[in-house]
Coordinates of N, CA and C in Angstrom, one line a residue:
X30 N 92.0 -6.9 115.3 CA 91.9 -5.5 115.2 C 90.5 -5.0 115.7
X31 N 90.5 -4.0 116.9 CA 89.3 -3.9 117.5 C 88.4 -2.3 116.5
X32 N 87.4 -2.9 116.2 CA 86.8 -1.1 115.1 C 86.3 -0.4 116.3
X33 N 87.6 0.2 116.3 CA 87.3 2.3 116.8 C 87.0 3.1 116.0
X34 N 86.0 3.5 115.9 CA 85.7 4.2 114.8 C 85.1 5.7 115.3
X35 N 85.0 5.8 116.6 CA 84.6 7.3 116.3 C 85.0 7.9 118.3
X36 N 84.6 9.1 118.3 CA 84.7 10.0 119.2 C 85.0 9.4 120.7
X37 N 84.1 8.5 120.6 CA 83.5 7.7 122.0 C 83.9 6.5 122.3
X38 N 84.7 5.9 121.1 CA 85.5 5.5 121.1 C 84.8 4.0 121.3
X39 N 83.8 3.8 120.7 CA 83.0 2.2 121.1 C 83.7 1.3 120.2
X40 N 83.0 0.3 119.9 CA 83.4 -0.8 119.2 C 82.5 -1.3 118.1
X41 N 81.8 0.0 117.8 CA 80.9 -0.4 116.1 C 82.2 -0.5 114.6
X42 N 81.4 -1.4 113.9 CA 82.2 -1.6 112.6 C 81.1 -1.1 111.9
X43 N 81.8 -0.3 110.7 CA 81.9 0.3 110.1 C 82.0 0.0 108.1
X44 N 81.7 -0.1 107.1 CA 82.0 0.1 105.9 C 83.3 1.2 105.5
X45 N 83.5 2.0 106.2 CA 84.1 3.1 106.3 C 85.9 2.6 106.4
X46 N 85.3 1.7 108.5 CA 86.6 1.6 108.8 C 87.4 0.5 108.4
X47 N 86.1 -0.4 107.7 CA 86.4 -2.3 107.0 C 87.2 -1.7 105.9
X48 N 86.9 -0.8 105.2 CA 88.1 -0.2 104.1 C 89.0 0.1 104.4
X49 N 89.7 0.8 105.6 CA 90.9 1.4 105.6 C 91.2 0.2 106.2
X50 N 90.9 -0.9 106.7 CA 91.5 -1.7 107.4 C 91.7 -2.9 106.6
X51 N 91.1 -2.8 105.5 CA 91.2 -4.1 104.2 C 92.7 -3.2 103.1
X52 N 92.3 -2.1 103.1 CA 93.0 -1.4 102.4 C 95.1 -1.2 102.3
X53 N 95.2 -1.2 104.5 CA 96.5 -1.1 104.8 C 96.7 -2.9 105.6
X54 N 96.5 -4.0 105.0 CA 96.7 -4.8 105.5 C 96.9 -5.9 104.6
X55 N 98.3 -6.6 105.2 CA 99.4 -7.1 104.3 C 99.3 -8.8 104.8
X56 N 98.8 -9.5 105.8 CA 99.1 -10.5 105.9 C 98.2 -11.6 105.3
X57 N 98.5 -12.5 106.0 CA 97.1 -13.8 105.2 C 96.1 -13.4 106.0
X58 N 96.2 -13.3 107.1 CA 94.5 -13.9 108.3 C 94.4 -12.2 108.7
X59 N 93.2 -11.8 108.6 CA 92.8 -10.8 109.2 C 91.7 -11.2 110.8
X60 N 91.9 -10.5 111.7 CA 90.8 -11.0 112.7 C 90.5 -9.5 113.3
X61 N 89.4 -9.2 112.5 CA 88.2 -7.9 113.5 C 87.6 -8.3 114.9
X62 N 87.7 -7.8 115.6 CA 86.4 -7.8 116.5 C 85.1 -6.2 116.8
X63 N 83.8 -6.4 116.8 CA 83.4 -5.0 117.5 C 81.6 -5.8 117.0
X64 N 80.9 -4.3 117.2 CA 79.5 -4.5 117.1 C 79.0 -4.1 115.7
X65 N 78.1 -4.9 115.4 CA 77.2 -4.7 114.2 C 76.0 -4.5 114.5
X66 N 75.3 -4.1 113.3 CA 73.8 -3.7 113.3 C 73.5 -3.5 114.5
X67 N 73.9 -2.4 115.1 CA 73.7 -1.5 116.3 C 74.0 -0.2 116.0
X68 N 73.7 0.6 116.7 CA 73.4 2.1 116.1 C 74.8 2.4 116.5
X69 N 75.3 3.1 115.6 CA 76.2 4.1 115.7 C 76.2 5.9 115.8
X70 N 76.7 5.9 117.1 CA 76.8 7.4 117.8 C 77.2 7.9 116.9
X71 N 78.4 7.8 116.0 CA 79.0 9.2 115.5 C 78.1 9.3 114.2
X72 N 77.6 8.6 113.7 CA 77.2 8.7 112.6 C 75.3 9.3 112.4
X73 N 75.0 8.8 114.0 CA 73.9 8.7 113.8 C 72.7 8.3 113.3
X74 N 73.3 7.1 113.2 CA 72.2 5.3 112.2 C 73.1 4.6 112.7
X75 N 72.2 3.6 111.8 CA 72.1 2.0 112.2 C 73.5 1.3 111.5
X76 N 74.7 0.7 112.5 CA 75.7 0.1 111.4 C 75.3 -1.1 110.3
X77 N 76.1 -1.4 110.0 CA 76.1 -2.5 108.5 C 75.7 -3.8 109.8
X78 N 74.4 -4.7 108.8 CA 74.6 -6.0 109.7 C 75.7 -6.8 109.3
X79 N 75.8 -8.3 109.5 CA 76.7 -9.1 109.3 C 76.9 -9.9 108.2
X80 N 75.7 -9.7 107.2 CA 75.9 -10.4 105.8 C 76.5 -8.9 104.9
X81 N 76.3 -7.8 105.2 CA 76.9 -6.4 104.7 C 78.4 -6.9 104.8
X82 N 78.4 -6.8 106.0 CA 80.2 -6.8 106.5 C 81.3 -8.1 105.8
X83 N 80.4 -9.2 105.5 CA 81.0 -10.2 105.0 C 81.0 -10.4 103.3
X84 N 79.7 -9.7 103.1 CA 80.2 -9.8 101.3 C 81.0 -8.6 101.1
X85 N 81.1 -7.8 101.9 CA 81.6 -6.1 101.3 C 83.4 -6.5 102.2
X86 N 83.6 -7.8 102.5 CA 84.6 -8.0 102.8 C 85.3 -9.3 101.6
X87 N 84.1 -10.3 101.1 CA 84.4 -10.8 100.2 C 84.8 -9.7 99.1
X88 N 84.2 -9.1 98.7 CA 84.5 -7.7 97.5 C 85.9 -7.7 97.3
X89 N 86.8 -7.5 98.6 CA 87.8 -6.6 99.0 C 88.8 -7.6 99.0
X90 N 88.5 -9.3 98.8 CA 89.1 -10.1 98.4 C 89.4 -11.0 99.8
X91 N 88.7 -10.9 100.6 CA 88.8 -11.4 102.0 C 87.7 -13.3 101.9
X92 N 87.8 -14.3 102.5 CA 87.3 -15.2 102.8 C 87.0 -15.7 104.3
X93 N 85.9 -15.9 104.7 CA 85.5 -16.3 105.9 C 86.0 -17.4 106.4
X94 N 86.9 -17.3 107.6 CA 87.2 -18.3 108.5 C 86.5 -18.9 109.5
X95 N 86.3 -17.9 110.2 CA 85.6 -18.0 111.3 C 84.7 -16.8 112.2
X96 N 83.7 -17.1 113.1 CA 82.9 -16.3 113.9 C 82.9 -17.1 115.2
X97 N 83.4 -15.9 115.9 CA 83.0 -16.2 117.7 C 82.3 -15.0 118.3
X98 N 81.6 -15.5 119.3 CA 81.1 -14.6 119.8 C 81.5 -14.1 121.0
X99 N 81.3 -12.7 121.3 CA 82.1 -12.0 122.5 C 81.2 -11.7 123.2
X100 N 80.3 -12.3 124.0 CA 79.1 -12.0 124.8 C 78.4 -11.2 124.6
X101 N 77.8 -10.1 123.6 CA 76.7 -9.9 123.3 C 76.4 -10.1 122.3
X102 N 75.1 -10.7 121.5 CA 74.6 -11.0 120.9 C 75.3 -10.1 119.5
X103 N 75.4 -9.1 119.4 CA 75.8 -7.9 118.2 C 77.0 -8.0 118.6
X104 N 78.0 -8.9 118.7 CA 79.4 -8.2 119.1 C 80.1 -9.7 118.9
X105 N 80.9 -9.8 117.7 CA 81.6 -11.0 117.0 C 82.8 -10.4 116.9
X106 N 84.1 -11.7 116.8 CA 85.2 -11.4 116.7 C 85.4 -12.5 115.2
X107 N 85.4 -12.0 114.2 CA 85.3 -12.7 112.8 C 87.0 -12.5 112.2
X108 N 87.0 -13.8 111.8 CA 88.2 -14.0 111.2 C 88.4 -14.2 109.9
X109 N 89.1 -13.4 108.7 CA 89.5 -13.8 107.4 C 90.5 -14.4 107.1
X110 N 90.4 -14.5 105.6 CA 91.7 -15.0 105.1 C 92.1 -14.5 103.6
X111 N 92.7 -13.5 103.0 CA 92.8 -13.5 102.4 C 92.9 -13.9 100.6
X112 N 92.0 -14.4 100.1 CA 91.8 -14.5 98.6 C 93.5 -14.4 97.9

């Protein structure tokens, strides 16, 4: 699931959008891709880095499978697994 999260339609993740998307999601493996700790246009600041995104995803009952990276340094395609 790619995080669209605002007007412009980039690929920043979000705390916001990791909830609605932890929130309506039913299977074992979840896989996000988008950018972190990079500024975000709509909001205007800095997104969540990548230990944010992973314990605020443990919280939510998620466990870390995997990280790949999509050619920029800030831009991972992270894989869960459901708790």
């Amino acid at each position: 699931m790619a995080a669209r999260n605002n007007i412009t339609n980039d690929y920043t993740i979000t705390l916001e959008w990791l909830h609605q998307i932890a929130k309506n999601h039913n299977s074992k493996y979840l896989v996000i891709d988008g950018f972190y700790d990079t500024w975000d246009n709509a909001k205007n600041e800095k997104s969540p880095n990548l230990e944010t995104i992973l314990n605020y995803m443990y919280e939510c009952g998620y466990d870390l499978v995997s990280i790949h990276p999509m050619g920029n340094p800030n831009c991972k395609e992270i894989i869960f697994k459901q708790i």
